[in-house]
Amino acid sequence: MKKKSVTKILLSVMVLLVSVAFCACGSNKSTESSETGNSSSEKTTESAADGTQSDAANSDTSCFTVGLSQEISSLDPHEDTDAGTRSVLFNVFEGLVKPTTDGDVTPAVASDYTISDDAKTYTFTLRDGITFQDGNPVTVEDIKYSLERSAEMDGESSALSAISAINIVDDKTIELTLSEANSEFIYNLSVAILEQANDANQATNPIGTGPFKITNFAEGQYLEMERYDGYWNKELDCIQHAKFKFIADAQSAFVELQGGTIDMLQYLTNDQVAALGTENYNIVESTMMLVHGFFLNNAYEPLKDVRVRQALNYAVDRDAINEFLFGGKSKIIQTHGYPTITAWYNADTEGTYTYDVDKAKELLAEAGYADGFDLEITVPSSYTQHVQTAEIIAEQLAAVGVNVTINQVEWSAWLSDVYQGRDYQSTVIGFDISSQAPSTWYKRYYTESSNDFTNFSNTEYDELYGQALATVDKDQKHEIYNKLQQILTDEAASVFIEDPANLIALNKKYTGYQTYAVSAIDLSLIKLAQ
């Protein structure tokens, strides 16, 4: 199996998007569009693969249109790791379990599961009658294939690498044995279950078990879906058709929103919300579930000194950044944590670093940098909010004698040079939740981790991280994760800024949209208001 290419390995990195996309419903089948082999939107009135008659053309003929600024990176869910792609493919693919809106998981491809007392053995029962979107039944062999495929493609960074054995007990039961105890491992099992017979075509003919199937895909333009009538949840009551259209120009997207040709648009500014009004759209206020920060390469000579890193934390005015970019509606943070997930967030870290220029200068002088030093911020040029944040930080650091140079690079170069190569001094980026397991969030600061791109290294942190994985007691685990977050704050691993505000417009013709802790635009919850 081939490993992911540099341009595809986004490695849970979520970029903040100032530009948003629009989409318009329709059945335009231009020669530029590329239909998937699964089905065609021209065939919605034909019999479904499982023998049932699709009523898509006989009931709801409207199309729920969603604007996205970032195009799909791959239709293969084991290839994708960027948040934009995950939010779309959430509707097409499911794992043994799937995320819920309250931050937990619920059975999906599996009907139920058990976890051994030592948290090393996970046993799953395959759901009765569940099928792929081509009508073929899901088997335990498909489950084994999918888990092994995902683990191989992700390599050593895969959370599934903790599996030491996959045992097919019978045609309804599969057992996973872990090399070490891990009571959080269930959160990693939302990885997509794919059809083994479709192995050669996963990226071109995507077939999942989810409530929606892809009917048409024009790369870089749009992706169309329709509800899968053979879906295992027969109580599903939602829209029949949806379309995601990709466009990077924020103003064009907003014009389309105002014109009513799209139904949902994320990442609106305060001014856009005011201009839009509330006559035709409801505004949903949420957060992006991101750790947006000024990340520091702890191996760069001045930044090796904790006093220098602490000085930068005092020198950056988080409130000013929040006010400029998000109208003050973001949640300020001072550790790598997600405030809305209160079970795993250490609120005591808040307020550790106030905006204090004098304190920053004092710490720099103690560290031997009374005259400041040079610092380069490498930032992906295609994401305006990252560039703007870097520009604000540059002005603020100038007040304490730090001479900042901003190096704008292409996204692919950022991935290869900064994230993978660790060849940088500092950067501005955001990290979303690729897995609901908190161990995956804090692994990126574990010394031996392949994705410790900030080169943070702390013996106490490493020891506590190991304890967090081993303990099965939730209260103990909570206490350990609080300590890990406190270390990241006290040691100033980076300058953590905010969980950015997300203002979402939803056409009043539709209802049911809900936010998730993970990246998801869940079409199965969307209904016509009338």
Coordinates of C-alpha atoms in Angstrom, one line a residue:
M1 CA 0.0 0.0 0.0
K2 CA 1.3 3.4 -0.9
K3 CA 1.9 5.9 1.9
K4 CA 0.3 9.4 1.6
S5 CA 2.0 11.9 -0.5
V6 CA 3.3 15.2 1.0
T7 CA 0.5 17.2 -0.6
K8 CA -2.1 14.8 0.8
I9 CA -0.7 14.4 4.3
L10 CA -2.4 17.3 6.0
L11 CA -1.9 15.6 9.3
S12 CA -4.8 17.0 11.2
V13 CA -3.8 20.6 10.4
M14 CA -6.8 22.8 10.0
V15 CA -6.2 26.2 8.3
L16 CA -8.4 29.1 9.3
L17 CA -10.4 30.2 6.3
V18 CA -11.2 33.8 5.6
S19 CA -12.5 33.0 2.2
V20 CA -15.7 30.9 1.9
A21 CA -17.4 29.1 -0.9
F22 CA -20.8 29.2 -2.6
C23 CA -22.7 26.5 -4.3
A24 CA -25.8 26.5 -6.4
C25 CA -28.1 23.5 -7.0
G26 CA -28.6 22.1 -10.4
S27 CA -28.0 19.2 -12.6
N28 CA -25.4 20.7 -15.0
K29 CA -23.5 17.8 -16.4
S30 CA -20.8 19.6 -18.3
T31 CA -17.9 17.8 -19.9
E32 CA -15.8 19.1 -17.0
S33 CA -17.7 17.1 -14.4
S34 CA -16.4 13.7 -13.4
E35 CA -19.1 11.3 -12.4
T36 CA -18.3 8.7 -9.8
G37 CA -18.8 5.0 -10.6
N38 CA -21.1 4.7 -7.6
S39 CA -24.1 6.5 -9.2
S40 CA -25.1 9.4 -11.3
S41 CA -27.4 12.3 -10.3
E42 CA -29.2 11.6 -13.6
K43 CA -30.3 8.2 -12.2
T44 CA -32.1 9.3 -9.0
T45 CA -35.4 7.8 -10.1
E46 CA -34.0 4.3 -10.9
S47 CA -34.0 1.4 -8.6
A48 CA -31.4 1.5 -5.9
A49 CA -28.7 -1.2 -5.9
D50 CA -30.4 -2.9 -2.9
G51 CA -33.6 -3.4 -4.9
T52 CA -35.6 -0.6 -3.3
Q53 CA -37.2 2.1 -5.3
S54 CA -35.6 5.6 -4.8
D55 CA -38.2 8.3 -4.2
A56 CA -35.8 11.1 -4.5
A57 CA -37.6 12.6 -7.5
N58 CA -41.0 12.2 -6.0
S59 CA -40.7 14.0 -2.7
D60 CA -38.2 16.7 -1.9
T61 CA -36.9 18.2 -5.1
S62 CA -34.9 21.0 -3.5
C63 CA -31.2 20.9 -3.1
F64 CA -29.5 22.0 0.1
T65 CA -26.4 23.9 -1.1
V66 CA -23.3 24.5 1.1
G67 CA -20.5 26.9 0.3
L68 CA -17.0 25.8 1.1
S69 CA -13.7 27.6 0.6
Q70 CA -11.5 24.5 0.5
E71 CA -12.0 21.9 -2.1
I72 CA -11.9 18.2 -1.3
S73 CA -8.4 16.9 -1.0
S74 CA -9.4 13.3 -1.8
L75 CA -12.5 11.1 -2.0
D76 CA -10.6 8.4 -0.3
P77 CA -11.4 8.9 3.4
H78 CA -8.2 7.1 4.4
E79 CA -6.3 9.7 2.4
D80 CA -8.0 12.7 3.8
T81 CA -6.9 14.4 7.0
D82 CA -7.8 18.0 6.5
A83 CA -10.9 19.3 8.3
G84 CA -12.7 20.6 5.2
T85 CA -12.6 17.2 3.5
R86 CA -13.6 15.4 6.7
S87 CA -16.6 17.7 7.2
V88 CA -18.0 16.7 3.8
L89 CA -17.1 13.0 3.8
F90 CA -18.7 12.6 7.2
N91 CA -21.9 12.0 5.3
V92 CA -20.6 9.3 3.1
F93 CA -18.5 7.1 5.3
E94 CA -18.8 5.6 8.8
G95 CA -16.7 3.7 11.2
L96 CA -17.5 1.0 13.7
V97 CA -18.6 4.0 15.7
K98 CA -19.4 7.6 14.7
P99 CA -19.2 10.9 16.5
T100 CA -22.2 12.5 18.2
T101 CA -23.0 16.2 18.7
D102 CA -22.2 16.0 22.4
G103 CA -18.6 14.9 21.8
D104 CA -19.1 11.2 22.4
V105 CA -19.4 8.3 20.0
T106 CA -22.3 5.9 19.1
P107 CA -22.4 2.6 17.3
A108 CA -22.5 2.8 13.5
V109 CA -21.2 -0.1 11.4
A110 CA -21.1 -2.0 14.6
S111 CA -24.4 -2.4 16.5
D112 CA -22.7 -2.6 19.9
Y113 CA -19.3 -3.2 21.5
T114 CA -17.6 -4.2 24.7
I115 CA -14.3 -3.1 26.3
S116 CA -12.4 -5.4 28.5
D117 CA -11.6 -4.4 32.1
D118 CA -7.9 -3.9 31.3
A119 CA -8.9 -1.7 28.2
K120 CA -6.8 -3.9 25.9
T121 CA -9.5 -5.8 24.1
Y122 CA -12.3 -4.2 22.1
T123 CA -15.0 -6.6 20.7
F124 CA -17.5 -5.4 18.1
T125 CA -20.7 -6.9 16.7
L126 CA -21.5 -6.2 13.0
R127 CA -24.9 -4.4 12.6
D128 CA -27.6 -6.7 11.0
G129 CA -28.3 -6.0 7.4
I130 CA -25.9 -3.1 6.9
T131 CA -24.8 -2.6 3.3
F132 CA -22.5 -0.4 1.4
Q133 CA -24.0 2.2 -1.0
D134 CA -23.7 -0.2 -3.9
G135 CA -26.0 -2.7 -2.1
N136 CA -23.3 -5.2 -1.1
P137 CA -23.4 -6.4 2.5
V138 CA -20.7 -5.2 4.9
T139 CA -18.6 -8.1 6.3
V140 CA -16.2 -8.5 9.1
E141 CA -13.5 -9.0 6.4
D142 CA -14.3 -5.5 5.2
I143 CA -13.8 -4.2 8.7
K144 CA -10.4 -5.9 9.1
Y145 CA -9.3 -4.7 5.7
S146 CA -10.3 -1.1 6.4
L147 CA -8.5 -0.9 9.8
E148 CA -5.3 -2.4 8.3
R149 CA -5.5 -0.2 5.3
S150 CA -5.9 3.0 7.3
A151 CA -3.1 2.0 9.7
E152 CA -0.7 1.2 6.8
M153 CA -1.5 4.5 4.9
D154 CA -0.9 6.6 8.0
G155 CA 2.2 4.8 9.0
E156 CA 3.7 5.3 12.5
S157 CA 1.5 8.4 13.0
S158 CA -1.7 6.3 12.9
A159 CA -3.6 5.9 16.1
L160 CA -4.5 2.4 14.9
S161 CA -0.9 1.4 15.2
A162 CA -1.8 0.5 18.8
I163 CA -3.6 -2.5 17.5
S164 CA -1.5 -5.6 17.9
A165 CA -4.0 -8.1 16.5
I166 CA -7.3 -8.2 14.7
N167 CA -9.2 -11.4 15.2
I168 CA -12.3 -12.4 13.2
V169 CA -14.3 -14.4 15.8
D170 CA -17.2 -15.2 13.5
D171 CA -19.1 -13.6 10.6
K172 CA -20.7 -11.1 13.0
T173 CA -17.9 -10.5 15.5
I174 CA -14.5 -8.9 15.4
E175 CA -12.0 -8.5 18.2
L176 CA -9.2 -5.9 18.4
T177 CA -6.3 -6.4 20.8
L178 CA -4.1 -3.5 21.8
S179 CA -0.5 -3.6 22.6
E180 CA -1.1 -1.4 25.7
A181 CA -4.2 -0.4 27.7
N182 CA -6.0 2.5 26.2
S183 CA -9.5 3.4 27.5
E184 CA -9.8 6.1 24.9
F185 CA -9.2 3.9 21.9
I186 CA -12.9 3.8 21.0
Y187 CA -12.7 7.4 19.8
N188 CA -10.2 6.3 17.1
L189 CA -12.6 3.8 15.6
S190 CA -14.6 6.3 13.6
V191 CA -12.2 5.5 10.8
A192 CA -14.1 4.7 7.6
I193 CA -15.1 1.2 6.8
L194 CA -14.6 0.5 3.1
E195 CA -15.5 -2.3 0.7
Q196 CA -12.5 -4.6 0.2
A197 CA -13.8 -5.5 -3.3
N198 CA -13.5 -1.8 -4.2
D199 CA -9.8 -1.6 -3.2
A200 CA -8.5 -0.4 -6.5
N201 CA -11.1 2.4 -6.8
Q202 CA -11.4 4.0 -3.4
A203 CA -10.3 7.4 -4.6
T204 CA -12.4 7.4 -7.9
N205 CA -15.5 5.4 -6.9
P206 CA -16.1 6.1 -3.3
I207 CA -18.5 3.7 -1.6
G208 CA -19.3 4.0 2.1
T209 CA -22.0 3.0 4.5
G210 CA -23.2 6.5 5.4
P211 CA -26.5 8.2 4.9
F212 CA -25.5 10.0 1.7
K213 CA -23.8 8.7 -1.4
I214 CA -21.8 10.7 -3.9
T215 CA -23.5 11.1 -7.3
N216 CA -21.3 13.6 -9.1
F217 CA -17.9 15.2 -8.6
A218 CA -16.2 17.8 -10.6
E219 CA -12.7 18.3 -9.1
G220 CA -12.2 21.8 -7.9
Q221 CA -15.8 22.8 -8.6
Y222 CA -18.5 20.9 -6.8
L223 CA -19.6 17.6 -5.2
E224 CA -23.2 16.4 -5.3
M225 CA -24.8 13.8 -3.0
E226 CA -28.2 12.1 -2.6
R227 CA -29.6 10.3 0.4
Y228 CA -28.9 6.6 0.4
D229 CA -32.2 4.8 0.7
G230 CA -30.5 1.6 1.8
Y231 CA -29.0 3.2 4.9
W232 CA -29.3 1.1 8.1
N233 CA -31.1 3.8 10.0
K234 CA -34.6 3.5 8.6
E235 CA -35.9 6.4 10.8
L236 CA -33.7 8.9 8.9
D237 CA -35.8 11.9 7.9
C238 CA -33.8 14.5 6.2
I239 CA -33.1 16.2 2.9
Q240 CA -32.8 14.2 -0.3
H241 CA -30.2 16.1 -2.2
A242 CA -27.2 18.3 -1.3
K243 CA -24.4 20.0 -3.1
F244 CA -21.0 21.4 -2.0
K245 CA -19.4 23.9 -4.2
F246 CA -15.8 25.1 -3.8
I247 CA -14.8 28.7 -4.4
A248 CA -12.1 30.7 -2.7
D249 CA -13.4 34.2 -3.2
A250 CA -15.1 35.4 0.0
Q251 CA -17.0 38.3 -1.6
S252 CA -18.4 36.2 -4.4
A253 CA -19.6 33.7 -1.8
F254 CA -21.3 36.3 0.3
V255 CA -23.0 37.8 -2.8
E256 CA -24.4 34.4 -3.6
L257 CA -25.6 34.0 0.0
Q258 CA -27.3 37.4 -0.2
G259 CA -28.9 36.3 -3.5
G260 CA -30.3 33.2 -1.9
T261 CA -28.6 30.7 -4.3
I262 CA -26.8 29.0 -1.4
D263 CA -28.3 27.9 1.8
M264 CA -25.3 27.6 4.2
L265 CA -22.1 29.5 4.6
Q266 CA -19.5 29.3 7.4
Y267 CA -16.9 31.7 8.7
L268 CA -18.9 35.0 8.2
T269 CA -17.5 38.2 9.6
N270 CA -19.5 40.4 12.0
D271 CA -20.0 43.0 9.2
Q272 CA -21.3 40.3 6.9
V273 CA -23.8 39.1 9.5
A274 CA -25.0 42.7 10.0
A275 CA -25.4 43.2 6.2
L276 CA -27.1 39.9 5.8
G277 CA -29.9 40.5 8.3
T278 CA -32.2 37.9 9.8
E279 CA -35.1 38.0 7.4
N280 CA -34.0 34.9 5.4
Y281 CA -31.2 33.5 7.4
N282 CA -30.6 32.3 10.9
I283 CA -27.1 32.8 12.4
V284 CA -25.5 30.0 14.3
E285 CA -22.7 31.1 16.7
S286 CA -20.1 28.5 17.4
T287 CA -16.4 28.1 17.5
M288 CA -14.1 26.5 14.9
M289 CA -12.9 23.9 17.4
L290 CA -9.3 25.0 16.6
V291 CA -6.2 25.8 18.5
H292 CA -5.1 28.9 16.7
G293 CA -1.6 29.8 17.7
F294 CA 1.8 31.3 17.1
F295 CA 3.8 28.0 17.2
L296 CA 7.4 28.1 18.1
N297 CA 10.3 25.8 17.1
N298 CA 11.7 25.0 20.5
A299 CA 15.0 23.9 18.8
Y300 CA 15.7 27.4 17.4
E301 CA 18.5 28.9 19.5
P302 CA 16.7 31.9 21.1
L303 CA 13.5 29.8 21.6
K304 CA 15.3 27.0 23.4
D305 CA 15.2 29.3 26.5
V306 CA 11.9 29.0 28.3
R307 CA 12.2 32.7 29.4
V308 CA 12.3 33.7 25.7
R309 CA 9.2 31.7 25.0
Q310 CA 7.4 33.2 28.0
A311 CA 8.5 36.6 26.9
L312 CA 6.7 36.1 23.6
N313 CA 3.6 35.0 25.4
Y314 CA 3.6 38.3 27.3
A315 CA 4.4 40.3 24.2
V316 CA 1.5 39.0 22.1
D317 CA -1.8 40.8 22.7
R318 CA -4.4 38.0 22.2
D319 CA -7.4 40.2 22.7
A320 CA -6.2 42.6 19.9
I321 CA -5.9 39.6 17.5
N322 CA -9.3 38.4 18.5
E323 CA -10.9 41.8 18.1
F324 CA -9.3 42.4 14.7
L325 CA -10.1 39.0 13.2
F326 CA -13.2 37.9 15.0
G327 CA -14.9 40.9 16.5
G328 CA -13.9 39.7 20.0
K329 CA -16.1 36.6 19.8
S330 CA -13.4 34.0 19.9
K331 CA -12.5 32.1 23.1
I332 CA -9.0 33.1 24.3
I333 CA -6.8 30.2 25.3
Q334 CA -3.3 29.8 26.7
T335 CA -2.8 26.1 26.2
H336 CA -3.4 23.4 23.6
G337 CA -7.1 22.8 24.5
Y338 CA -10.6 23.2 23.3
P339 CA -12.7 25.2 25.8
T340 CA -16.1 23.8 24.6
I341 CA -15.0 20.2 25.5
T342 CA -15.0 21.0 29.2
A343 CA -14.3 17.4 30.2
W344 CA -10.8 17.6 28.8
Y345 CA -10.1 21.3 29.2
N346 CA -8.0 23.0 31.9
A347 CA -9.6 26.4 32.4
D348 CA -7.0 27.2 35.1
T349 CA -4.5 27.9 32.4
E350 CA -6.4 31.0 31.3
G351 CA -5.0 34.3 32.3
T352 CA -1.5 33.0 32.9
Y353 CA 0.0 35.5 30.4
T354 CA -1.4 39.0 30.3
Y355 CA -0.3 41.5 27.7
D356 CA 2.7 43.0 29.5
V357 CA 5.5 44.6 27.4
D358 CA 7.6 45.4 30.4
K359 CA 7.5 41.8 31.7
A360 CA 8.4 40.5 28.2
K361 CA 11.4 42.9 28.1
E362 CA 12.5 41.8 31.6
L363 CA 12.5 38.1 30.6
L364 CA 14.3 38.7 27.4
A365 CA 17.0 40.6 29.3
E366 CA 17.3 37.8 31.8
A367 CA 17.8 35.4 28.9
G368 CA 20.6 37.5 27.4
Y369 CA 18.4 39.1 24.6
A370 CA 18.0 42.6 26.0
D371 CA 18.5 43.9 22.5
G372 CA 16.1 41.4 21.0
F373 CA 16.7 39.0 18.2
D374 CA 15.6 38.1 14.7
L375 CA 12.7 35.8 14.2
E376 CA 11.1 34.5 11.0
I377 CA 7.4 33.6 10.9
T378 CA 6.7 31.1 8.1
V379 CA 3.0 31.2 7.1
P380 CA 0.9 29.7 4.3
S381 CA 0.2 32.5 1.9
S382 CA -3.1 31.3 0.8
Y383 CA -4.8 31.8 4.2
T384 CA -5.4 35.4 4.9
Q385 CA -6.1 35.1 8.6
H386 CA -2.8 33.4 9.2
V387 CA -1.0 36.1 7.3
Q388 CA -2.9 38.8 9.1
T389 CA -2.2 37.2 12.5
A390 CA 1.5 37.0 11.7
E391 CA 1.4 40.7 10.7
I392 CA -0.2 41.7 14.0
I393 CA 2.3 39.6 16.0
A394 CA 5.2 41.2 14.1
E395 CA 4.0 44.7 15.1
Q396 CA 3.6 43.6 18.7
L397 CA 7.0 41.9 19.0
A398 CA 8.7 44.9 17.6
A399 CA 7.7 46.7 20.8
V400 CA 10.0 44.3 22.8
G401 CA 12.9 44.4 20.3
V402 CA 12.1 41.2 18.3
N403 CA 12.7 41.8 14.6
V404 CA 10.2 39.7 12.7
T405 CA 10.4 38.7 9.1
I406 CA 7.3 37.1 7.5
N407 CA 8.0 34.4 5.1
Q408 CA 4.9 33.5 3.0
V409 CA 5.0 30.1 1.4
E410 CA 2.7 27.8 -0.6
W411 CA 0.6 25.4 1.4
S412 CA 2.4 22.3 0.1
A413 CA 5.7 23.9 1.0
W414 CA 4.4 24.6 4.5
L415 CA 3.5 21.0 4.9
S416 CA 6.8 19.6 3.7
D417 CA 9.2 22.2 5.2
V418 CA 7.5 23.3 8.4
Y419 CA 5.3 20.5 9.5
Q420 CA 7.2 17.5 8.3
G421 CA 10.7 18.9 7.9
R422 CA 10.6 21.2 11.0
D423 CA 12.8 23.6 9.0
Y424 CA 11.4 26.9 10.4
Q425 CA 11.6 29.3 13.4
S426 CA 8.0 30.0 14.0
T427 CA 4.6 29.8 12.3
V428 CA 1.0 30.7 12.6
I429 CA -1.5 27.9 12.0
G430 CA -4.6 26.2 13.6
F431 CA -5.1 22.6 14.7
D432 CA -8.5 21.0 14.6
I433 CA -9.7 17.8 16.3
S434 CA -9.1 14.9 14.0
S435 CA -9.9 12.4 16.7
Q436 CA -12.1 12.8 19.8
A437 CA -9.4 11.0 21.9
P438 CA -7.5 13.6 23.9
S439 CA -4.4 11.5 23.7
T440 CA -4.1 12.3 20.0
W441 CA -4.2 16.1 20.8
Y442 CA -1.3 15.9 23.3
K443 CA 0.7 13.4 21.4
R444 CA 2.1 16.3 19.2
Y445 CA 4.1 17.5 22.2
Y446 CA 5.4 14.0 23.2
T447 CA 9.2 14.0 22.5
E448 CA 9.2 10.8 20.5
S449 CA 6.2 11.7 18.4
S450 CA 6.6 12.1 14.7
N451 CA 4.2 15.0 14.7
D452 CA 6.0 17.0 17.5
F453 CA 6.8 19.6 14.9
T454 CA 7.5 22.3 17.5
N455 CA 10.3 20.1 19.0
F456 CA 8.9 20.6 22.5
S457 CA 10.6 18.2 24.9
N458 CA 9.8 17.8 28.6
T459 CA 10.5 14.7 30.7
E460 CA 7.7 15.3 33.1
Y461 CA 5.3 15.8 30.2
D462 CA 6.4 12.5 28.5
E463 CA 6.0 10.6 31.8
L464 CA 2.5 12.0 32.4
Y465 CA 1.5 11.3 28.8
G466 CA 2.4 7.6 29.2
Q467 CA 0.3 7.5 32.4
A468 CA -2.7 9.1 30.6
L469 CA -2.6 6.3 28.0
A470 CA -2.4 3.6 30.6
T471 CA -5.0 4.6 33.1
V472 CA -8.6 3.4 32.7
D473 CA -10.0 5.7 35.4
K474 CA -11.6 8.7 33.8
D475 CA -11.1 11.0 36.9
Q476 CA -7.4 10.1 36.9
K477 CA -7.2 10.6 33.2
H478 CA -8.8 14.0 33.5
E479 CA -6.3 15.1 36.2
I480 CA -3.4 14.0 34.1
Y481 CA -4.6 15.9 31.0
N482 CA -5.0 19.0 33.1
K483 CA -1.4 18.6 34.2
L484 CA -0.2 18.2 30.6
Q485 CA -2.0 21.4 29.6
Q486 CA -0.5 23.2 32.5
I487 CA 3.0 22.2 31.5
L488 CA 2.4 23.4 28.0
T489 CA 1.3 26.8 29.5
D490 CA 4.1 27.1 32.1
E491 CA 6.8 26.0 29.7
A492 CA 5.4 28.3 27.0
A493 CA 5.6 25.5 24.4
S494 CA 4.1 28.0 22.0
V495 CA 1.9 31.1 22.0
F496 CA -1.7 29.7 22.1
I497 CA -4.1 32.4 21.1
E498 CA -7.8 31.4 20.6
D499 CA -10.4 29.0 19.6
P500 CA -11.8 31.2 16.8
A501 CA -15.4 32.2 16.5
N502 CA -17.5 30.7 13.7
L503 CA -20.5 32.5 12.5
I504 CA -22.7 30.3 10.3
A505 CA -25.6 31.5 8.1
L506 CA -28.4 28.9 7.5
N507 CA -31.3 29.6 5.2
K508 CA -34.6 29.7 7.1
K509 CA -36.0 27.2 4.6
Y510 CA -34.0 24.6 6.5
T511 CA -33.6 23.5 10.1
G512 CA -31.6 21.0 12.1
Y513 CA -28.0 22.1 11.7
Q514 CA -25.9 21.2 14.7
T515 CA -22.2 21.6 15.5
Y516 CA -19.8 18.8 16.4
A517 CA -16.5 18.6 18.3
V518 CA -15.0 17.2 15.1
S519 CA -15.3 18.6 11.6
A520 CA -18.7 17.6 10.3
I521 CA -21.5 19.2 8.2
D522 CA -24.1 16.5 9.1
L523 CA -26.7 16.5 6.3
S524 CA -28.6 13.7 8.0
L525 CA -29.9 16.3 10.5
I526 CA -31.0 18.9 7.9
K527 CA -34.7 19.1 7.2
L528 CA -37.0 21.4 5.3
A529 CA -38.5 23.8 7.8
Q530 CA -42.0 23.3 6.2

